Short mmCIF file of C-alpha atoms in Angstrom, two decimals:
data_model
loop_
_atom_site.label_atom_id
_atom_site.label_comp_id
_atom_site.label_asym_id
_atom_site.label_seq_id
_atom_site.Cartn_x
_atom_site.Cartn_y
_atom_site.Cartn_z
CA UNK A 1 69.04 36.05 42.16
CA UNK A 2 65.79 35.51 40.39
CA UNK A 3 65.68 33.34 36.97
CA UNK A 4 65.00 35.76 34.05
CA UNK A 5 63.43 35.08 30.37
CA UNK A 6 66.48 34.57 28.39
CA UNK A 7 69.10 33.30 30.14
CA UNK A 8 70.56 30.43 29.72
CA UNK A 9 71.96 27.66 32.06
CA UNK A 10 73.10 24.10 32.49
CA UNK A 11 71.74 21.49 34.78
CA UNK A 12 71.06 17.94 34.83
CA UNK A 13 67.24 16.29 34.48
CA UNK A 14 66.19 14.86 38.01
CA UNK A 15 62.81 13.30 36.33
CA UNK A 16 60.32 13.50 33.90
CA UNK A 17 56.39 13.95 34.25
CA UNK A 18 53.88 13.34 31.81
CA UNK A 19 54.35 13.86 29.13
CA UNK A 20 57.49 14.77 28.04
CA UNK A 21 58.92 17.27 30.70
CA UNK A 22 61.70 16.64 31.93
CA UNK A 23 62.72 18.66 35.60
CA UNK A 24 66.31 20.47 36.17
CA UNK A 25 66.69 22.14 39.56
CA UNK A 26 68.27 26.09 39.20
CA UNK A 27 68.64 27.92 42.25
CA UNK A 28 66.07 25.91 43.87
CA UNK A 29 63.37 26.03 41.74
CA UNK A 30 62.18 23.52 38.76
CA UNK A 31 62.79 24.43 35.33
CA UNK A 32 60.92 22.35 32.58
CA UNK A 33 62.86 21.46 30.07
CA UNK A 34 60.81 19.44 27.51
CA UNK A 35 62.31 16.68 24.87
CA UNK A 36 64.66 15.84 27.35
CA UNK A 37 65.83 12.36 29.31
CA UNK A 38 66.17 11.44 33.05
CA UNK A 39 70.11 11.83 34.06
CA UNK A 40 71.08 14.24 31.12
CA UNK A 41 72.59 16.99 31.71
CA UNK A 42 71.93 19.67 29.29
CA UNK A 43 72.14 23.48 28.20
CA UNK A 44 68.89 25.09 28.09
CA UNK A 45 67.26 29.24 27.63
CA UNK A 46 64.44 30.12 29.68
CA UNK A 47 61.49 31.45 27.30
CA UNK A 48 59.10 31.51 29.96
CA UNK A 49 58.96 32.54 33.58
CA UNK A 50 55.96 32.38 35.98
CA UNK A 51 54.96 32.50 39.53
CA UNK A 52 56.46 29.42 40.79
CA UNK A 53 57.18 28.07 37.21
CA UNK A 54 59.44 28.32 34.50
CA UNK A 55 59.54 26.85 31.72
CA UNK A 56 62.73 26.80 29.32
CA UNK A 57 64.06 25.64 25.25
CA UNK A 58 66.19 22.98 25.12
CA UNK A 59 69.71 24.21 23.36
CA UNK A 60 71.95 21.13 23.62
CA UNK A 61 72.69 17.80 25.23
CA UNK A 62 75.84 18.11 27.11
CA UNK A 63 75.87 14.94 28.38
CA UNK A 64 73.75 11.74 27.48
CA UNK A 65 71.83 9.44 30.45
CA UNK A 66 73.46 6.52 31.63
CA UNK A 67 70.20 4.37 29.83
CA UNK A 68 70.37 6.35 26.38
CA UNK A 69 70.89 4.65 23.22
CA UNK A 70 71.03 6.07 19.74
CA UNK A 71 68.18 6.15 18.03
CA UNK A 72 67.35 3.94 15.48
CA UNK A 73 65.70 6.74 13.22
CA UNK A 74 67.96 9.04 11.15
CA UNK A 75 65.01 11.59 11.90
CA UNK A 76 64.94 11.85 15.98
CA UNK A 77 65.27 14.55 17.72
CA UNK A 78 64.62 16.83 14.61
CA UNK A 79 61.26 15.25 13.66
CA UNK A 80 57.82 15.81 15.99
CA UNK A 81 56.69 12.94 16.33
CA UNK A 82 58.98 10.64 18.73
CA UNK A 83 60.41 11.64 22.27
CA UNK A 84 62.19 8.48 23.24
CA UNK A 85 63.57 6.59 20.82
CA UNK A 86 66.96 7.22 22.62
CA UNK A 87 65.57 4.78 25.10
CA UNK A 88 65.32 1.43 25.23
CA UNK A 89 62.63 -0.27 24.97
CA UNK A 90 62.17 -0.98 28.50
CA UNK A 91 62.81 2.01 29.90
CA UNK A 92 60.45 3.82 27.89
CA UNK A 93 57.43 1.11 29.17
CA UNK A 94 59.33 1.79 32.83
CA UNK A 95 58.83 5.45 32.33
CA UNK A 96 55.42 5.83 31.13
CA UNK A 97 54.20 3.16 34.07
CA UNK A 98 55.86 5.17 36.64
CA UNK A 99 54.37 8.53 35.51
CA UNK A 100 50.84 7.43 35.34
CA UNK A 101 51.35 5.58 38.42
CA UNK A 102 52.17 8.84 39.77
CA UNK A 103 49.77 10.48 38.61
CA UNK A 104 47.01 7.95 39.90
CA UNK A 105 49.09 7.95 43.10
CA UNK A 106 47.89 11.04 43.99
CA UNK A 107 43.97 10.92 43.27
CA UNK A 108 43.16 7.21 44.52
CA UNK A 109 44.10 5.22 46.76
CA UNK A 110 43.71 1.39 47.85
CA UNK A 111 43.84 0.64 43.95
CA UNK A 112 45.85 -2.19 42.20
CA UNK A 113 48.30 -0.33 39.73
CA UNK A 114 49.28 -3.59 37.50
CA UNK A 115 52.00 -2.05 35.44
CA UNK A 116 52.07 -1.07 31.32
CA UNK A 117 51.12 -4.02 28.54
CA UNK A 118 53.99 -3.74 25.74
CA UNK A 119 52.94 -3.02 21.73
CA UNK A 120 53.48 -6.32 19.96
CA UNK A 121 55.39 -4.32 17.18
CA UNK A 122 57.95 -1.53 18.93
CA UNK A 123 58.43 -0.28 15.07
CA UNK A 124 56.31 -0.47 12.60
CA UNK A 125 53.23 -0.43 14.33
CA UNK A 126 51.21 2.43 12.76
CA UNK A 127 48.26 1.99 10.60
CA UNK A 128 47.70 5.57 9.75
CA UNK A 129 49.94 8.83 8.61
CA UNK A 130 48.91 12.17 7.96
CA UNK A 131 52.18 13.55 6.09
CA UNK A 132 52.20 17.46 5.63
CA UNK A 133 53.60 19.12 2.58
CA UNK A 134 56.07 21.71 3.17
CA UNK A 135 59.51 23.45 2.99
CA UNK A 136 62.18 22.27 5.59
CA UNK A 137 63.39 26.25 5.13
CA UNK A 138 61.44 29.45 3.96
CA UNK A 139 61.46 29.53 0.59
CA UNK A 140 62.86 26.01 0.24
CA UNK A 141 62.37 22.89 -2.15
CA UNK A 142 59.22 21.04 -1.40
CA UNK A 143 59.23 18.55 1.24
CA UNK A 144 56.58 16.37 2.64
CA UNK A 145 56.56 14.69 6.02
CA UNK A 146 56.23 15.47 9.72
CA UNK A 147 56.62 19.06 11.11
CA UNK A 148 59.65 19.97 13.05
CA UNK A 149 59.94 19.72 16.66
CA UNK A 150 58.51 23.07 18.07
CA UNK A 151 57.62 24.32 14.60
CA UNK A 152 54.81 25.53 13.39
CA UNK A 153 55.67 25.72 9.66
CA UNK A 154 58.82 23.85 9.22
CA UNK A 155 58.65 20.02 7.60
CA UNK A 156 61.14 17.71 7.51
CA UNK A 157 60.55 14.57 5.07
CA UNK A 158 61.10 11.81 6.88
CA UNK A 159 61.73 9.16 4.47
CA UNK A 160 63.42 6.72 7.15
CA UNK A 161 60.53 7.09 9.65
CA UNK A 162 60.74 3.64 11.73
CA UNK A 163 57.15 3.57 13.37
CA UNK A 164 55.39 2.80 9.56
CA UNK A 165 56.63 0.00 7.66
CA UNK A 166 58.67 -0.05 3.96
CA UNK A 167 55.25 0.75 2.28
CA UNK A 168 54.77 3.87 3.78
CA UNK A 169 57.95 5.13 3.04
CA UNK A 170 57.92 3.94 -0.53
CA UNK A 171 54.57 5.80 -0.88
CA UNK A 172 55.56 9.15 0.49
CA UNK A 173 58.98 9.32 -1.91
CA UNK A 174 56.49 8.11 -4.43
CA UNK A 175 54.25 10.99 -4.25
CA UNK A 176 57.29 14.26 -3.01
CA UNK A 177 59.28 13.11 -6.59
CA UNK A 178 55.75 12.86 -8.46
CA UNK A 179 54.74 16.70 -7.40
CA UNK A 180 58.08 17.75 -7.58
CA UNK A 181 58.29 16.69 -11.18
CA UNK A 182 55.17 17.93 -11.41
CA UNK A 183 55.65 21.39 -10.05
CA UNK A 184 52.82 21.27 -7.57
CA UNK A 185 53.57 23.67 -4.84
CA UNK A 186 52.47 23.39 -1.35
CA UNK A 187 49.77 25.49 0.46
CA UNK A 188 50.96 28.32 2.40
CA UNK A 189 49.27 28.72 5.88
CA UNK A 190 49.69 31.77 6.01
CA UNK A 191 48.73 33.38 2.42
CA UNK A 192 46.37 30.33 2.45
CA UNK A 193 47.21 29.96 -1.27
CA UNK A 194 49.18 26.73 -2.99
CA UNK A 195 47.87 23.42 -3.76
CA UNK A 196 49.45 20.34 -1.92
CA UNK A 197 48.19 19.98 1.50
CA UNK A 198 48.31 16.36 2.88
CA UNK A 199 48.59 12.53 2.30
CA UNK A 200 47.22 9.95 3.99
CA UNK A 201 48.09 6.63 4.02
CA UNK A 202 45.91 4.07 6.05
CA UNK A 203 47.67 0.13 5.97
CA UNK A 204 45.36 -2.85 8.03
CA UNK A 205 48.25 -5.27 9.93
CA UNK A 206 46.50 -7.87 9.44
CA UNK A 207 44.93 -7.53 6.03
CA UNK A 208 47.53 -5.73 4.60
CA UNK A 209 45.37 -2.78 2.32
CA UNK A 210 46.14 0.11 1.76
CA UNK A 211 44.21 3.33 1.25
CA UNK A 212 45.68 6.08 0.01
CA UNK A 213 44.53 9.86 0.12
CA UNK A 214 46.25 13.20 -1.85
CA UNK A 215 44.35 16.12 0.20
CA UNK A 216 44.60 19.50 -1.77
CA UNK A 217 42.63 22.55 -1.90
CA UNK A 218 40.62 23.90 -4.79
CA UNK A 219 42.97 26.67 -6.02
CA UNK A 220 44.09 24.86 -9.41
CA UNK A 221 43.24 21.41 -11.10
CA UNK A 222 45.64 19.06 -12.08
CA UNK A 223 43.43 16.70 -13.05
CA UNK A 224 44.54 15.37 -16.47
CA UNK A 225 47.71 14.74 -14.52
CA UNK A 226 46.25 12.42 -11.80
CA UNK A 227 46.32 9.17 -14.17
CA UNK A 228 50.05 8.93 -14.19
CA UNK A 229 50.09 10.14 -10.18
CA UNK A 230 47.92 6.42 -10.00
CA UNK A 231 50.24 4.74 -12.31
CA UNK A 232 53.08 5.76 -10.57
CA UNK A 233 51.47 4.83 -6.52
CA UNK A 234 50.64 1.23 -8.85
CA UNK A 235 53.91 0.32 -9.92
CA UNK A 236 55.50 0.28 -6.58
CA UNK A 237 57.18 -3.16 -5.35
CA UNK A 238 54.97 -2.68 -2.03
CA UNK A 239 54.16 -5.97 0.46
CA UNK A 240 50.47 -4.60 0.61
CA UNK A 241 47.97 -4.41 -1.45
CA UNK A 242 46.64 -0.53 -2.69
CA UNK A 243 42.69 -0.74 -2.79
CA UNK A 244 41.95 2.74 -3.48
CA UNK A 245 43.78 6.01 -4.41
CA UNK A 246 41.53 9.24 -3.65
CA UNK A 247 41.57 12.83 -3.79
CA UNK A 248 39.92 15.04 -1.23
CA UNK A 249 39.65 18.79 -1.31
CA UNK A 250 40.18 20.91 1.37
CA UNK A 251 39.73 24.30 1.76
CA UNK A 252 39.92 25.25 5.37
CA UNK A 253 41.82 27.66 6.72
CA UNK A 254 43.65 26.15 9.27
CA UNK A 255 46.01 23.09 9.16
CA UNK A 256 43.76 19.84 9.06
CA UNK A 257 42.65 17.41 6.91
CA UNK A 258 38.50 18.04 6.51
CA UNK A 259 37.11 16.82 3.68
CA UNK A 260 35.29 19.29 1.34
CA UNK A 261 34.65 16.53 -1.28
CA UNK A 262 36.37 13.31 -1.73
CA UNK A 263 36.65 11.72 -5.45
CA UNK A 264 38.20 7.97 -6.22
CA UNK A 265 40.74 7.99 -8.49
CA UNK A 266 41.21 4.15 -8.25
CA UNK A 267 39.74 1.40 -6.52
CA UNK A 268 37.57 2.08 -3.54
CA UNK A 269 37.47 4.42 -0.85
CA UNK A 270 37.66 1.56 1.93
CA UNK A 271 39.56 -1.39 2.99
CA UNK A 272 39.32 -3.76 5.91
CA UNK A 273 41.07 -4.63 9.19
CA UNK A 274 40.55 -7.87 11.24
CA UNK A 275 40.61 -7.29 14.89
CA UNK A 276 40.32 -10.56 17.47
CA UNK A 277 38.50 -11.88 14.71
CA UNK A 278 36.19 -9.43 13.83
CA UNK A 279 36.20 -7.78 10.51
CA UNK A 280 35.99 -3.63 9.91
CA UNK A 281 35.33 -1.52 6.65
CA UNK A 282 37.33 1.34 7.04
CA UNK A 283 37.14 4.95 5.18
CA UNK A 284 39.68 7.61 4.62
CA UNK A 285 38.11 9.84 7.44
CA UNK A 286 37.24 7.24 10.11
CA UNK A 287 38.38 6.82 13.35
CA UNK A 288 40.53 3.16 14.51
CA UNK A 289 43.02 3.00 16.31
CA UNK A 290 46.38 3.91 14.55
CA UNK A 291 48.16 0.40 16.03
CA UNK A 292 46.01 -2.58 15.24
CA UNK A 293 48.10 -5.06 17.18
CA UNK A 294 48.04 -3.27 20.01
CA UNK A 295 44.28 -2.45 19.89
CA UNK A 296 44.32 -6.16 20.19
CA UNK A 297 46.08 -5.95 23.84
CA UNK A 298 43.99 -3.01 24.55
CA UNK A 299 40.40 -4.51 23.81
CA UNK A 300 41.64 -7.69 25.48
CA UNK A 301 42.47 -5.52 28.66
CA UNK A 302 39.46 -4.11 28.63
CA UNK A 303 37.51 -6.96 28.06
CA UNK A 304 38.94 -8.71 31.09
CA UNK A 305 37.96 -5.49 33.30
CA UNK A 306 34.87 -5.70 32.16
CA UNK A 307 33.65 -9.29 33.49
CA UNK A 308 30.86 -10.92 33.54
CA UNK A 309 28.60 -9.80 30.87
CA UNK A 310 25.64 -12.76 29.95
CA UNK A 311 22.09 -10.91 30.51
CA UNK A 312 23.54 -7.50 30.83
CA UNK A 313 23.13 -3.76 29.02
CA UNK A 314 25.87 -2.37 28.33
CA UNK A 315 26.70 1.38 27.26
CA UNK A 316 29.59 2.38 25.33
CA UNK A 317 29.88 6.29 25.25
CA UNK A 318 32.21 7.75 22.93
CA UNK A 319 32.24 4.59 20.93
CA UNK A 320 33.56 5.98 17.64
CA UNK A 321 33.24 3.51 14.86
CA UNK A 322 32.11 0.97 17.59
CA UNK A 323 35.14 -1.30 18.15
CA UNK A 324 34.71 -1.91 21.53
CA UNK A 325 31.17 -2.53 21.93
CA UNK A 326 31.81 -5.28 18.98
CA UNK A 327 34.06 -6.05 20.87
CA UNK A 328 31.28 -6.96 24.15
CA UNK A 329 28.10 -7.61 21.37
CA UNK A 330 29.01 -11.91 21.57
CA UNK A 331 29.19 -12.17 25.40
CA UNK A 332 26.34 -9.21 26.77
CA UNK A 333 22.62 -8.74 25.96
CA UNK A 334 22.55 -5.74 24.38
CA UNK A 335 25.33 -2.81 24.11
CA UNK A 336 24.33 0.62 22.77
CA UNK A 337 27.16 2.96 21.31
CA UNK A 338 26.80 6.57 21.37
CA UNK A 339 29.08 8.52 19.15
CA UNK A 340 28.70 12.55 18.45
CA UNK A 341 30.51 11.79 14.58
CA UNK A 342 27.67 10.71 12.64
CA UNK A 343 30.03 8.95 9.75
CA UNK A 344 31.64 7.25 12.56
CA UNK A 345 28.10 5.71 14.02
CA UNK A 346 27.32 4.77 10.34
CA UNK A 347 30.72 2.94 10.34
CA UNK A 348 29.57 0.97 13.34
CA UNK A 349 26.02 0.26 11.60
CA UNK A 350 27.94 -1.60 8.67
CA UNK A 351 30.76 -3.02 10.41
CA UNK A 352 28.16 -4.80 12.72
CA UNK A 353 26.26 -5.99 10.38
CA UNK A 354 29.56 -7.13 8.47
CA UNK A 355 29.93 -9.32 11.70
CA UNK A 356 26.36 -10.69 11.77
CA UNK A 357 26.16 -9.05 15.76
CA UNK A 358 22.16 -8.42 15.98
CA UNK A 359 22.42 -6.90 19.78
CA UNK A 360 24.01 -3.90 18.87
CA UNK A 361 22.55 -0.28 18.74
CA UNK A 362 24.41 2.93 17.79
CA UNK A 363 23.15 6.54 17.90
CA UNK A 364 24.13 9.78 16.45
CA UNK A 365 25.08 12.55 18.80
CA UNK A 366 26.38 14.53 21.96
CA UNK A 367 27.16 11.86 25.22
CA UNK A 368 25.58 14.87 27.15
CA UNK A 369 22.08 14.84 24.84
CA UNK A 370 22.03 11.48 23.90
CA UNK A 371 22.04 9.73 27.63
CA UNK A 372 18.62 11.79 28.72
CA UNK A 373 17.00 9.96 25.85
CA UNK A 374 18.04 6.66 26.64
CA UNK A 375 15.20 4.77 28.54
CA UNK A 376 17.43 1.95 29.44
CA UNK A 377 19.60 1.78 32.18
CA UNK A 378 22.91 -0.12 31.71
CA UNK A 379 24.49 -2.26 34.27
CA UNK A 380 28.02 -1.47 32.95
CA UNK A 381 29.56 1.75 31.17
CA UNK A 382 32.46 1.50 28.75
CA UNK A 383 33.84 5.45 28.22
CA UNK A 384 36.34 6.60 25.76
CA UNK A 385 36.58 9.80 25.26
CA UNK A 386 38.30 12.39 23.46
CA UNK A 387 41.90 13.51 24.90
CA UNK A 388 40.61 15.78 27.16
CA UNK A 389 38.29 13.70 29.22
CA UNK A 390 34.57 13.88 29.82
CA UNK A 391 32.98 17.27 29.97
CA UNK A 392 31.69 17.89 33.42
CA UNK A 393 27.64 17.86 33.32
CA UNK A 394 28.43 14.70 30.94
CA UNK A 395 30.37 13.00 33.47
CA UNK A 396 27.97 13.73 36.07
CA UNK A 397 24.89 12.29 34.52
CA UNK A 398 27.21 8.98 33.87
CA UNK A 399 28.41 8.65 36.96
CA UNK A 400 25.49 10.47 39.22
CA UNK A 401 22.21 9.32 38.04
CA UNK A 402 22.85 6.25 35.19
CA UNK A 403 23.46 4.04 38.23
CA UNK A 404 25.72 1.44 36.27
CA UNK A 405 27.38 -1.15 38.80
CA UNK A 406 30.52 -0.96 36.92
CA UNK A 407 32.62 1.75 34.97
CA UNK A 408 35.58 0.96 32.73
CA UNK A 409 37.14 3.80 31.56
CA UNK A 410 39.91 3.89 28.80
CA UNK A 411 42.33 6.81 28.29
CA UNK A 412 44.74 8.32 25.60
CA UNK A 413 45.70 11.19 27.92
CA UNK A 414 46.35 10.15 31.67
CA UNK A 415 46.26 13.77 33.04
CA UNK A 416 42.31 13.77 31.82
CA UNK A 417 41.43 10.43 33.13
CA UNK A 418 43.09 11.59 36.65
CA UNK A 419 40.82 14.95 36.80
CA UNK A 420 37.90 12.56 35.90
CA UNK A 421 38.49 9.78 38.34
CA UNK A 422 38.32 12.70 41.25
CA UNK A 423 35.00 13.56 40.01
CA UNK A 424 34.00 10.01 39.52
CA UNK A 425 34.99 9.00 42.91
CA UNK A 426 33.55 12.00 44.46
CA UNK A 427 29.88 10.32 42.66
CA UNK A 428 30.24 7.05 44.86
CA UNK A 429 32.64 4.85 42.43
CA UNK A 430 35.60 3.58 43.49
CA UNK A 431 38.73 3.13 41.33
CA UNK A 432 39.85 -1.06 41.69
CA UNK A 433 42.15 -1.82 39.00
CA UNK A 434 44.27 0.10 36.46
CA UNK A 435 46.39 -1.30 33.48
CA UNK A 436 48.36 0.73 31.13
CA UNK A 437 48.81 -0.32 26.92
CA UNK A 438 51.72 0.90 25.18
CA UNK A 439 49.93 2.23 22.32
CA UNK A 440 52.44 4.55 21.05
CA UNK A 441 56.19 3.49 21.04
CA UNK A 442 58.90 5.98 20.62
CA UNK A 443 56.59 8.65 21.19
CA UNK A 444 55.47 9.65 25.12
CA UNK A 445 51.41 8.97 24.38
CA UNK A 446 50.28 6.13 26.95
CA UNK A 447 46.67 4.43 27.00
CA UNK A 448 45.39 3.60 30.21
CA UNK A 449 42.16 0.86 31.46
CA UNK A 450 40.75 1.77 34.47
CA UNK A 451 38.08 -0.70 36.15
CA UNK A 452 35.47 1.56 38.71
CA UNK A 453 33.09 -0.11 41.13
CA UNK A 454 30.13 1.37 42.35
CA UNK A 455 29.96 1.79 46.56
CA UNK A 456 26.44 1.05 47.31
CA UNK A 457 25.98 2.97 50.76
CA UNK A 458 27.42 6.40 48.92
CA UNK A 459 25.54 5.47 45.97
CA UNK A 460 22.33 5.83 48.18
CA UNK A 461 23.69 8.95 49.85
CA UNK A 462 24.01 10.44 46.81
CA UNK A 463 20.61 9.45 45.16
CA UNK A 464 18.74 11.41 48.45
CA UNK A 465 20.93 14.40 46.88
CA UNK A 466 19.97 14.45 43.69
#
């Protein structure tokens, strides 16, 4: 019998690969089954059906795993955002180890896999939301939160969400009752007409500002209203501290925030985080990353693969607002960032200078571009790039002709850095040390370090190529 788009079955989940799909066995051939745990056993339709792969919706939990819990937010398993907040703690670090190990497993070898660093916070963590407004239901009463899981258009407000602290929560109520008083509606994606489109709301962990952003798009003006929308975010009993309430327009068509035009309607339109004692300015629209304490653990990974730095040039490609070669700056000669967002490279200007480091140089534009112009050649690489890895001719003037000694390459997306590190290793390096950073609690995101030595003898092989 041959497995057919619509049917439905029952099995139980034998594992789960990155990121989030779990495996159940039907007549002898793997069915994914996504959302789900390791020992459940579930019901399940099949929506999709390939040579050699199917792929199915999840309908129910029949039974739970042996290691599930219940979740601690009122909003699982209907909300987007989480996977595994059914597991414990533990298990979720256990799981994400184990599937990037896996993945390494089968691109490297002879390398030292030295298991997953936990988040200091396991709630609470994030710095940043981008909340959506919405209707939970065609047609329904406004909402504003997180899409649904597997939706599109759905949004469910999630009030209770246990990965932001009290503020956040406060904040979003603060603002749904506001526009609901205020009969705001939201904007429709698909008549791309309405008026409420996002808020943002950026909180430092260790400073404690907050920055707070009402995205709409241009259709109306509610301006004379926007005095008591302040008033009201400024009377809230928060822990932090507001520095700045802003409104940005946006009128593209699809569903992101892009600012079209950003106006302060209090305060400022920054505020500052402290990381391992350096200080950043950050604006509505740059990138950090979204769990300060754990950035901590990260950059402290990181720095530790790194090494020995006194009297050396270091490169760090991808280098957004230019934490991490801040980060090298007090310990190396001279690091230069390269960064393709030029607000983000003007971020690392000031936040250098805001930490008196002298050394550092950052420049404006494609990795690709950018590394032909570059006269110096660095004895170590730092790489972070976007989710889905290095592009290929920018990975292979990195790796192939910059020459570096030593690569450390950090990873939001382990499937990427796997493709890359065949590539990489195929260019004479050799992959010595990895170390994942629990980044992302609750959710199945993992960041990974991995430390790249360059193999003379090939290296020289390879140079007679070229």
């Amino acid at each position: 019998m041959s497995i057919k788009k619509g049917e439905i079955y029952e099995g139980t989940v034998k594992e789960v690969i990155f990121p989030n799909k779990g495996i159940v066995e039907i007549q002898e051939r793997p069915v994914i089954v996504k959302h789900t745990v390791k020992g459940q056993n579930v019901r399940f339709q099949i929506n999709k059906v390939r040579k050699g792969k199917c792929e199915a919706r999840l309908l129910e939990v029949l039974e739970k795993a042996p290691a599930e819990i219940t979740p601690p937010c009122p909003h699982f398993g209907i909300c987007g955002g989480c996977s595994w907040q059914n597991l414990p703690y533990e298990e979720q670090l256990k799981l994400k180890a184990e599937q990037v190990q896996k993945l390494l497993d089968e691109v490297c070898q002879n390398y030292i896999f030295e298991g997953i660093k936990p988040s200091p916070r396991q709630f609470a963590y994030r710095n940043k939301m981008e909340f959506s407004f919405g209707d939970e239901v065609k047609d329904g009463p406004l909402v504003l939160g997180m899409h649904k899981r597997g939706s599109f258009y759905d949004i469910v407000t999630v009030d209770q969400c246990q990965i932001v602290d009290s503020d956040f929560r406060q904040i979003l109520s603060c603002v749904l009752k506001f526009s609901q008083a205020q009969g705001w509606t939201f904007y429709h994606k698909m008549r791309h007409e309405g008026y409420l489109r996002h808020l943002l709301v950026r909180k430092a962990a260790r400073t404690e500002e907050i920055l707070i952003d009402l995205v709409t798009s241009t259709e109306k003006t509610y301006e004379s209203g926007f005095q008591e929308f302040v008033d009201a975010l400024l009377a809230l009993p928060l822990s932090g501290k507001i520095t700045g309430i802003l409104h940005t327009a946006n009128d593209s068509l699809a569903d992101i925030i892009q600012n079209d035009g950003t106006k302060i309607l209090w305060g400022q339109d920054y505020f500052y985080e402290e990381l391992l004692g350096l200080r950043f300015k950050i604006t509505p629209f740059s990138f950090f990353q979204t769990n300060s304490l754990g950035a901590e653990v990260l950059y402290e990974t990181a720095r530790s693969y790194v090494g020995e730095t006194k009297d050396k040039v270091i490169f760090d490609l991808y280098s957004g607002t230019g934490t991490i070669a801040q980060m090298l700056a007090p310990v190396a000669k001279k690091v230069v960032g390269v960064e393709i967002v030029e607000e983000a490279v003007e971020a690392a200007k000031t936040n250098a200078k805001l930490n008196g480091l002298e050394n550092c140089e950052f420049l404006a534009g494609d990795v690709l571009k950018v590394v032909d112009m570059l006269e110096e050649r660095p004895d170590l690489v730092v790489v972070d790039p976007p989710r889905d890895g290095m592009h290929p001719k920018a990975l292979q003037k990195i790796a192939g002709s910059m020459g570096a000694e030593r690569m450390v390459y950090i990873s939001c997306k382990p499937t990427s850095l796997a493709r890359d590190l065949v590539e990489m290793q195929g260019y004479g390096y050799r992959v010595e040390r990895v170390c994942c950073v629990d980044m992302f609690p609750g959710t199945s995101h993992v960041e990974t370090i991995a430390l790249l030595t360059r193999e003379t003898q090939k290296l020289k092989d390879l140079e007679i190529e070229f």
